[in-house]
């Protein structure tokens, strides 16, 4: 007995699901040394010369393409992010004015000034 053919919608969904799995697998895979930009490798080796079990992965965070190194050093796991040009990445922080606005009223009042004699 012949298998009934799939509807065009089911075929489209099956293809989209398959493509989604491939895209996710690509985003989560580790990079080879040859896929990591040389400025990133140089900066990493200079900063962590004794690192072992090094693995790199590529990701986008806050609209910035990053190369994340996961590694062991002195028996402890570490992770560091670099931009394409080999500079360590520090996520954007909120401005101090925005942090002051978000503090509850009276949060900094516990530090009373004592008058000088």
mmCIF file of N, CA and C in Angstrom:
data_model
loop_
_atom_site.group_PDB
_atom_site.id
_atom_site.type_symbol
_atom_site.label_atom_id
_atom_site.label_comp_id
_atom_site.label_asym_id
_atom_site.label_seq_id
_atom_site.Cartn_x
_atom_site.Cartn_y
_atom_site.Cartn_z
ATOM 1 N N UNK A 1 0.844 -1.173 0.000
ATOM 2 C CA UNK A 1 0.000 0.000 0.000
ATOM 3 C C UNK A 1 0.890 1.238 0.000
ATOM 4 N N UNK A 2 0.542 2.197 -0.820
ATOM 5 C CA UNK A 2 1.330 3.416 -0.963
ATOM 6 C C UNK A 2 1.071 4.346 0.215
ATOM 7 N N UNK A 3 2.105 5.017 0.611
ATOM 8 C CA UNK A 3 2.014 5.974 1.716
ATOM 9 C C UNK A 3 1.348 7.254 1.198
ATOM 10 N N UNK A 4 0.382 7.793 1.939
ATOM 11 C CA UNK A 4 -0.272 9.025 1.476
ATOM 12 C C UNK A 4 0.744 10.171 1.449
ATOM 13 N N UNK A 5 0.620 11.033 0.462
ATOM 14 C CA UNK A 5 1.566 12.149 0.351
ATOM 15 C C UNK A 5 1.244 13.207 1.406
ATOM 16 N N UNK A 6 2.278 13.905 1.793
ATOM 17 C CA UNK A 6 2.091 14.964 2.791
ATOM 18 C C UNK A 6 1.519 16.203 2.128
ATOM 19 N N UNK A 7 0.807 16.962 2.906
ATOM 20 C CA UNK A 7 0.276 18.215 2.387
ATOM 21 C C UNK A 7 1.435 19.205 2.219
ATOM 22 N N UNK A 8 1.282 20.181 1.368
ATOM 23 C CA UNK A 8 2.349 21.172 1.176
ATOM 24 C C UNK A 8 2.710 21.901 2.464
ATOM 25 N N UNK A 9 1.732 22.124 3.326
ATOM 26 C CA UNK A 9 1.994 22.813 4.594
ATOM 27 C C UNK A 9 2.877 21.948 5.485
ATOM 28 N N UNK A 10 2.582 20.658 5.566
ATOM 29 C CA UNK A 10 3.390 19.752 6.396
ATOM 30 C C UNK A 10 4.815 19.656 5.868
ATOM 31 N N UNK A 11 4.958 19.643 4.533
ATOM 32 C CA UNK A 11 6.299 19.602 3.940
ATOM 33 C C UNK A 11 7.085 20.858 4.314
ATOM 34 N N UNK A 12 6.424 22.000 4.221
ATOM 35 C CA UNK A 12 7.067 23.268 4.553
ATOM 36 C C UNK A 12 7.482 23.305 6.025
ATOM 37 N N UNK A 13 6.591 22.853 6.896
ATOM 38 C CA UNK A 13 6.906 22.823 8.326
ATOM 39 C C UNK A 13 8.065 21.875 8.622
ATOM 40 N N UNK A 14 8.081 20.730 7.957
ATOM 41 C CA UNK A 14 9.170 19.775 8.163
ATOM 42 C C UNK A 14 10.501 20.363 7.727
ATOM 43 N N UNK A 15 10.525 21.053 6.600
ATOM 44 C CA UNK A 15 11.758 21.681 6.127
ATOM 45 C C UNK A 15 12.198 22.796 7.068
ATOM 46 N N UNK A 16 11.253 23.618 7.512
ATOM 47 C CA UNK A 16 11.586 24.719 8.420
ATOM 48 C C UNK A 16 12.132 24.180 9.736
ATOM 49 N N UNK A 17 11.526 23.119 10.246
ATOM 50 C CA UNK A 17 12.007 22.526 11.491
ATOM 51 C C UNK A 17 13.419 21.996 11.303
ATOM 52 N N UNK A 18 13.663 21.299 10.205
ATOM 53 C CA UNK A 18 15.000 20.774 9.931
ATOM 54 C C UNK A 18 16.028 21.875 9.810
ATOM 55 N N UNK A 19 15.680 22.951 9.128
ATOM 56 C CA UNK A 19 16.603 24.081 8.987
ATOM 57 C C UNK A 19 16.852 24.729 10.337
ATOM 58 N N UNK A 20 15.819 24.837 11.167
ATOM 59 C CA UNK A 20 15.982 25.419 12.501
ATOM 60 C C UNK A 20 16.925 24.608 13.358
ATOM 61 N N UNK A 21 16.829 23.302 13.279
ATOM 62 C CA UNK A 21 17.729 22.436 14.043
ATOM 63 C C UNK A 21 19.155 22.631 13.568
ATOM 64 N N UNK A 22 19.358 22.729 12.257
ATOM 65 C CA UNK A 22 20.708 22.937 11.734
ATOM 66 C C UNK A 22 21.262 24.284 12.160
ATOM 67 N N UNK A 23 20.442 25.327 12.147
ATOM 68 C CA UNK A 23 20.899 26.648 12.557
ATOM 69 C C UNK A 23 21.267 26.634 14.028
ATOM 70 N N UNK A 24 20.413 26.047 14.868
ATOM 71 C CA UNK A 24 20.721 25.991 16.300
ATOM 72 C C UNK A 24 21.985 25.188 16.554
ATOM 73 N N UNK A 25 22.143 24.096 15.864
ATOM 74 C CA UNK A 25 23.340 23.286 16.050
ATOM 75 C C UNK A 25 24.570 24.075 15.652
ATOM 76 N N UNK A 26 24.480 24.884 14.605
ATOM 77 C CA UNK A 26 25.605 25.701 14.182
ATOM 78 C C UNK A 26 25.953 26.772 15.194
ATOM 79 N N UNK A 27 24.967 27.357 15.843
ATOM 80 C CA UNK A 27 25.206 28.410 16.826
ATOM 81 C C UNK A 27 25.825 27.863 18.102
ATOM 82 N N UNK A 28 25.565 26.620 18.402
ATOM 83 C CA UNK A 28 26.020 26.060 19.660
ATOM 84 C C UNK A 28 27.314 25.271 19.516
ATOM 85 N N UNK A 29 27.834 25.142 18.303
ATOM 86 C CA UNK A 29 29.029 24.333 18.124
ATOM 87 C C UNK A 29 30.273 25.124 18.484
ATOM 88 N N UNK A 30 31.281 24.398 18.871
ATOM 89 C CA UNK A 30 32.556 25.021 19.207
ATOM 90 C C UNK A 30 33.348 25.255 17.939
ATOM 91 N N UNK A 31 34.204 26.247 17.970
ATOM 92 C CA UNK A 31 35.022 26.597 16.825
ATOM 93 C C UNK A 31 36.359 25.873 16.881
ATOM 94 N N UNK A 32 36.916 25.612 15.719
ATOM 95 C CA UNK A 32 38.279 25.098 15.681
ATOM 96 C C UNK A 32 39.225 26.283 15.813
ATOM 97 N N UNK A 33 40.479 26.007 16.086
ATOM 98 C CA UNK A 33 41.473 27.064 16.218
ATOM 99 C C UNK A 33 41.561 27.871 14.918
ATOM 100 N N UNK A 34 41.354 27.217 13.802
ATOM 101 C CA UNK A 34 41.447 27.885 12.509
ATOM 102 C C UNK A 34 40.267 28.826 12.241
ATOM 103 N N UNK A 35 39.180 28.668 12.981
ATOM 104 C CA UNK A 35 38.004 29.517 12.796
ATOM 105 C C UNK A 35 38.019 30.736 13.710
ATOM 106 N N UNK A 36 38.913 30.766 14.689
ATOM 107 C CA UNK A 36 38.999 31.887 15.628
ATOM 108 C C UNK A 36 39.929 32.933 15.015
ATOM 109 N N UNK A 37 39.510 34.211 14.998
ATOM 110 C CA UNK A 37 40.374 35.254 14.437
ATOM 111 C C UNK A 37 41.727 35.317 15.163
ATOM 112 N N UNK A 38 42.800 35.543 14.419
ATOM 113 C CA UNK A 38 44.135 35.548 15.018
ATOM 114 C C UNK A 38 44.311 36.601 16.112
ATOM 115 N N UNK A 39 43.699 37.810 16.020
ATOM 116 C CA UNK A 39 43.835 38.745 17.144
ATOM 117 C C UNK A 39 43.245 38.189 18.447
ATOM 118 N N UNK A 40 42.187 37.412 18.322
ATOM 119 C CA UNK A 40 41.567 36.799 19.508
ATOM 120 C C UNK A 40 42.504 35.750 20.101
ATOM 121 N N UNK A 41 43.078 34.905 19.257
ATOM 122 C CA UNK A 41 44.004 33.883 19.751
ATOM 123 C C UNK A 41 45.234 34.506 20.414
ATOM 124 N N UNK A 42 45.786 35.537 19.771
ATOM 125 C CA UNK A 42 46.974 36.203 20.355
ATOM 126 C C UNK A 42 46.655 36.807 21.711
ATOM 127 N N UNK A 43 45.536 37.506 21.807
ATOM 128 C CA UNK A 43 45.154 38.147 23.072
ATOM 129 C C UNK A 43 44.908 37.102 24.156
ATOM 130 N N UNK A 44 44.244 36.016 23.783
ATOM 131 C CA UNK A 44 43.955 34.968 24.763
ATOM 132 C C UNK A 44 45.244 34.317 25.271
ATOM 133 N N UNK A 45 46.142 33.960 24.341
ATOM 134 C CA UNK A 45 47.393 33.298 24.738
ATOM 135 C C UNK A 45 48.267 34.213 25.588
ATOM 136 N N UNK A 46 48.225 35.520 25.323
ATOM 137 C CA UNK A 46 48.998 36.474 26.126
ATOM 138 C C UNK A 46 48.419 36.609 27.539
ATOM 139 N N UNK A 47 47.108 36.601 27.639
ATOM 140 C CA UNK A 47 46.454 36.793 28.939
ATOM 141 C C UNK A 47 46.418 35.513 29.783
ATOM 142 N N UNK A 48 46.326 34.352 29.123
ATOM 143 C CA UNK A 48 46.174 33.082 29.841
ATOM 144 C C UNK A 48 47.158 32.046 29.291
ATOM 145 N N UNK A 49 48.448 32.238 29.513
ATOM 146 C CA UNK A 49 49.433 31.320 28.922
ATOM 147 C C UNK A 49 49.377 29.901 29.471
ATOM 148 N N UNK A 50 48.833 29.717 30.667
ATOM 149 C CA UNK A 50 48.794 28.381 31.271
ATOM 150 C C UNK A 50 47.430 27.719 31.145
ATOM 151 N N UNK A 51 46.541 28.299 30.343
ATOM 152 C CA UNK A 51 45.187 27.745 30.183
ATOM 153 C C UNK A 51 45.247 26.379 29.512
ATOM 154 N N UNK A 52 44.358 25.493 29.961
ATOM 155 C CA UNK A 52 44.236 24.159 29.371
ATOM 156 C C UNK A 52 42.771 23.930 29.007
ATOM 157 N N UNK A 53 42.522 22.885 28.230
ATOM 158 C CA UNK A 53 41.160 22.504 27.833
ATOM 159 C C UNK A 53 40.394 23.695 27.247
ATOM 160 N N UNK A 54 41.032 24.418 26.348
ATOM 161 C CA UNK A 54 40.468 25.641 25.770
ATOM 162 C C UNK A 54 39.503 25.286 24.644
ATOM 163 N N UNK A 55 38.329 25.878 24.694
ATOM 164 C CA UNK A 55 37.333 25.745 23.639
ATOM 165 C C UNK A 55 36.775 27.128 23.343
ATOM 166 N N UNK A 56 36.642 27.437 22.070
ATOM 167 C CA UNK A 56 36.060 28.714 21.657
ATOM 168 C C UNK A 56 34.691 28.481 21.046
ATOM 169 N N UNK A 57 33.816 29.457 21.249
ATOM 170 C CA UNK A 57 32.523 29.457 20.568
ATOM 171 C C UNK A 57 32.217 30.882 20.157
ATOM 172 N N UNK A 58 31.371 31.006 19.179
ATOM 173 C CA UNK A 58 30.989 32.306 18.644
ATOM 174 C C UNK A 58 29.556 32.597 19.059
ATOM 175 N N UNK A 59 29.299 33.849 19.435
ATOM 176 C CA UNK A 59 27.944 34.229 19.815
ATOM 177 C C UNK A 59 27.751 35.722 19.588
ATOM 178 N N UNK A 60 26.513 36.158 19.624
ATOM 179 C CA UNK A 60 26.192 37.580 19.517
ATOM 180 C C UNK A 60 25.494 37.982 20.806
ATOM 181 N N UNK A 61 26.042 39.018 21.428
ATOM 182 C CA UNK A 61 25.447 39.507 22.678
ATOM 183 C C UNK A 61 25.350 41.023 22.587
ATOM 184 N N UNK A 62 24.190 41.560 22.860
ATOM 185 C CA UNK A 62 23.915 42.995 22.781
ATOM 186 C C UNK A 62 24.332 43.551 21.414
ATOM 187 N N UNK A 63 24.104 42.756 20.371
ATOM 188 C CA UNK A 63 24.407 43.178 19.021
ATOM 189 C C UNK A 63 25.881 43.126 18.657
ATOM 190 N N UNK A 64 26.718 42.541 19.512
ATOM 191 C CA UNK A 64 28.156 42.465 19.262
ATOM 192 C C UNK A 64 28.546 41.007 19.050
ATOM 193 N N UNK A 65 29.286 40.728 17.973
ATOM 194 C CA UNK A 65 29.766 39.374 17.709
ATOM 195 C C UNK A 65 30.961 39.107 18.622
ATOM 196 N N UNK A 66 30.867 38.046 19.409
ATOM 197 C CA UNK A 66 31.894 37.727 20.399
ATOM 198 C C UNK A 66 32.468 36.344 20.180
ATOM 199 N N UNK A 67 33.684 36.173 20.643
ATOM 200 C CA UNK A 67 34.352 34.878 20.666
ATOM 201 C C UNK A 67 34.608 34.568 22.135
ATOM 202 N N UNK A 68 33.948 33.541 22.632
ATOM 203 C CA UNK A 68 34.034 33.170 24.034
ATOM 204 C C UNK A 68 34.987 32.002 24.192
ATOM 205 N N UNK A 69 35.957 32.162 25.079
ATOM 206 C CA UNK A 69 36.897 31.090 25.391
ATOM 207 C C UNK A 69 36.484 30.480 26.716
ATOM 208 N N UNK A 70 36.262 29.184 26.722
ATOM 209 C CA UNK A 70 36.004 28.427 27.953
ATOM 210 C C UNK A 70 37.249 27.598 28.205
ATOM 211 N N UNK A 71 37.805 27.662 29.408
ATOM 212 C CA UNK A 71 39.075 26.993 29.656
ATOM 213 C C UNK A 71 39.264 26.706 31.141
ATOM 214 N N UNK A 72 40.286 25.930 31.422
ATOM 215 C CA UNK A 72 40.668 25.621 32.799
ATOM 216 C C UNK A 72 41.995 26.316 33.088
ATOM 217 N N UNK A 73 42.110 26.860 34.282
ATOM 218 C CA UNK A 73 43.375 27.444 34.724
ATOM 219 C C UNK A 73 43.464 27.250 36.235
ATOM 220 N N UNK A 74 44.581 26.699 36.662
ATOM 221 C CA UNK A 74 44.800 26.406 38.083
ATOM 222 C C UNK A 74 43.695 25.520 38.662
ATOM 223 N N UNK A 75 43.158 24.647 37.840
ATOM 224 C CA UNK A 75 42.142 23.706 38.296
ATOM 225 C C UNK A 75 40.727 24.264 38.350
ATOM 226 N N UNK A 76 40.519 25.501 37.906
ATOM 227 C CA UNK A 76 39.200 26.119 37.958
ATOM 228 C C UNK A 76 38.728 26.483 36.549
ATOM 229 N N UNK A 77 37.425 26.332 36.292
ATOM 230 C CA UNK A 77 36.900 26.715 34.970
ATOM 231 C C UNK A 77 36.767 28.232 34.861
ATOM 232 N N UNK A 78 37.053 28.739 33.687
ATOM 233 C CA UNK A 78 36.942 30.175 33.420
ATOM 234 C C UNK A 78 36.287 30.375 32.068
ATOM 235 N N UNK A 79 35.807 31.594 31.864
ATOM 236 C CA UNK A 79 35.202 31.976 30.592
ATOM 237 C C UNK A 79 35.514 33.452 30.364
ATOM 238 N N UNK A 80 35.944 33.776 29.152
ATOM 239 C CA UNK A 80 36.245 35.169 28.813
ATOM 240 C C UNK A 80 35.772 35.441 27.395
ATOM 241 N N UNK A 81 35.262 36.656 27.166
ATOM 242 C CA UNK A 81 34.750 37.050 25.860
ATOM 243 C C UNK A 81 35.698 38.047 25.208
ATOM 244 N N UNK A 82 35.866 37.899 23.879
ATOM 245 C CA UNK A 82 36.681 38.822 23.095
ATOM 246 C C UNK A 82 35.884 39.294 21.890
ATOM 247 N N UNK A 83 36.156 40.524 21.477
ATOM 248 C CA UNK A 83 35.595 41.021 20.225
ATOM 249 C C UNK A 83 36.489 40.535 19.090
ATOM 250 N N UNK A 84 36.062 40.764 17.850
ATOM 251 C CA UNK A 84 36.788 40.282 16.681
ATOM 252 C C UNK A 84 38.239 40.764 16.654
ATOM 253 N N UNK A 85 38.475 41.975 17.167
ATOM 254 C CA UNK A 85 39.827 42.538 17.122
ATOM 255 C C UNK A 85 40.691 42.143 18.324
ATOM 256 N N UNK A 86 40.216 41.217 19.146
ATOM 257 C CA UNK A 86 41.018 40.695 20.252
ATOM 258 C C UNK A 86 40.927 41.477 21.543
ATOM 259 N N UNK A 87 39.993 42.396 21.633
ATOM 260 C CA UNK A 87 39.831 43.173 22.868
ATOM 261 C C UNK A 87 38.863 42.435 23.785
ATOM 262 N N UNK A 88 39.192 42.368 25.085
ATOM 263 C CA UNK A 88 38.246 41.747 26.025
ATOM 264 C C UNK A 88 36.929 42.521 26.002
ATOM 265 N N UNK A 89 35.841 41.786 26.069
ATOM 266 C CA UNK A 89 34.521 42.400 25.998
ATOM 267 C C UNK A 89 33.955 42.572 27.392
ATOM 268 N N UNK A 90 33.511 43.784 27.668
ATOM 269 C CA UNK A 90 32.786 44.067 28.904
ATOM 270 C C UNK A 90 31.394 44.522 28.488
ATOM 271 N N UNK A 91 30.355 43.867 29.007
ATOM 272 C CA UNK A 91 28.999 44.253 28.606
ATOM 273 C C UNK A 91 28.699 45.695 28.973
ATOM 274 N N UNK A 92 27.802 46.289 28.218
ATOM 275 C CA UNK A 92 27.411 47.663 28.499
ATOM 276 C C UNK A 92 26.755 47.737 29.870
ATOM 277 N N UNK A 93 27.138 48.758 30.614
ATOM 278 C CA UNK A 93 26.545 48.949 31.939
ATOM 279 C C UNK A 93 25.649 50.167 31.897
ATOM 280 N N UNK A 94 24.696 50.168 32.805
ATOM 281 C CA UNK A 94 23.793 51.308 32.885
ATOM 282 C C UNK A 94 24.557 52.519 33.396
ATOM 283 N N UNK A 95 24.232 53.714 32.924
ATOM 284 C CA UNK A 95 24.888 54.919 33.436
ATOM 285 C C UNK A 95 24.619 55.097 34.924
ATOM 286 N N UNK A 96 25.531 55.763 35.604
ATOM 287 C CA UNK A 96 25.400 55.966 37.052
ATOM 288 C C UNK A 96 24.114 56.701 37.393
ATOM 289 N N UNK A 97 23.694 57.636 36.557
ATOM 290 C CA UNK A 97 22.459 58.386 36.824
ATOM 291 C C UNK A 97 21.253 57.453 36.839
ATOM 292 N N UNK A 98 21.234 56.482 35.943
ATOM 293 C CA UNK A 98 20.113 55.540 35.898
ATOM 294 C C UNK A 98 20.130 54.646 37.127
ATOM 295 N N UNK A 99 21.317 54.267 37.607
ATOM 296 C CA UNK A 99 21.406 53.439 38.810
ATOM 297 C C UNK A 99 20.933 54.214 40.025
ATOM 298 N N UNK A 100 21.262 55.499 40.110
ATOM 299 C CA UNK A 100 20.846 56.317 41.245
ATOM 300 C C UNK A 100 19.331 56.456 41.277
ATOM 301 N N UNK A 101 18.722 56.572 40.097
ATOM 302 C CA UNK A 101 17.263 56.683 40.035
ATOM 303 C C UNK A 101 16.582 55.397 40.479
ATOM 304 N N UNK A 102 17.240 54.250 40.261
ATOM 305 C CA UNK A 102 16.605 52.983 40.595
ATOM 306 C C UNK A 102 16.792 52.599 42.058
ATOM 307 N N UNK A 103 17.642 53.319 42.794
ATOM 308 C CA UNK A 103 17.824 53.018 44.214
ATOM 309 C C UNK A 103 16.606 53.480 44.989
ATOM 310 N N UNK A 104 16.218 52.721 46.008
ATOM 311 C CA UNK A 104 15.102 53.157 46.843
ATOM 312 C C UNK A 104 15.469 54.428 47.609
ATOM 313 N N UNK A 105 14.478 55.219 47.912
ATOM 314 C CA UNK A 105 14.719 56.455 48.652
ATOM 315 C C UNK A 105 15.374 56.152 49.985
ATOM 316 N N UNK A 106 16.408 56.904 50.306
ATOM 317 C CA UNK A 106 17.085 56.726 51.586
ATOM 318 C C UNK A 106 18.086 55.597 51.598
ATOM 319 N N UNK A 107 18.393 54.985 50.462
ATOM 320 C CA UNK A 107 19.308 53.844 50.426
ATOM 321 C C UNK A 107 20.715 54.245 50.816
ATOM 322 N N UNK A 108 21.147 55.461 50.503
ATOM 323 C CA UNK A 108 22.497 55.889 50.829
ATOM 324 C C UNK A 108 22.570 56.681 52.119
ATOM 325 N N UNK A 109 21.481 56.754 52.884
ATOM 326 C CA UNK A 109 21.447 57.569 54.108
ATOM 327 C C UNK A 109 22.112 56.910 55.299
ATOM 328 N N UNK A 110 22.536 55.652 55.192
ATOM 329 C CA UNK A 110 23.112 54.976 56.335
ATOM 330 C C UNK A 110 24.532 55.443 56.648
ATOM 331 N N UNK A 111 25.139 56.201 55.758
ATOM 332 C CA UNK A 111 26.480 56.724 55.987
ATOM 333 C C UNK A 111 26.348 58.173 56.459
ATOM 334 N N UNK A 112 26.244 58.368 57.745
ATOM 335 C CA UNK A 112 26.090 59.700 58.326
ATOM 336 C C UNK A 112 27.471 60.321 58.523
ATOM 337 N N UNK A 113 27.568 61.586 58.213
ATOM 338 C CA UNK A 113 28.826 62.288 58.449
ATOM 339 C C UNK A 113 28.904 62.665 59.911
ATOM 340 N N UNK A 114 30.081 62.468 60.473
ATOM 341 C CA UNK A 114 30.280 62.864 61.865
ATOM 342 C C UNK A 114 31.010 64.189 61.863
ATOM 343 N N UNK A 115 30.533 65.146 62.694
ATOM 344 C CA UNK A 115 31.178 66.462 62.716
ATOM 345 C C UNK A 115 32.583 66.342 63.302
ATOM 346 N N UNK A 116 33.497 67.145 62.772
ATOM 347 C CA UNK A 116 34.863 67.148 63.285
ATOM 348 C C UNK A 116 34.931 68.049 64.498
ATOM 349 N N UNK A 117 35.669 67.633 65.524
ATOM 350 C CA UNK A 117 35.760 68.472 66.753
ATOM 351 C C UNK A 117 36.601 69.706 66.571
#
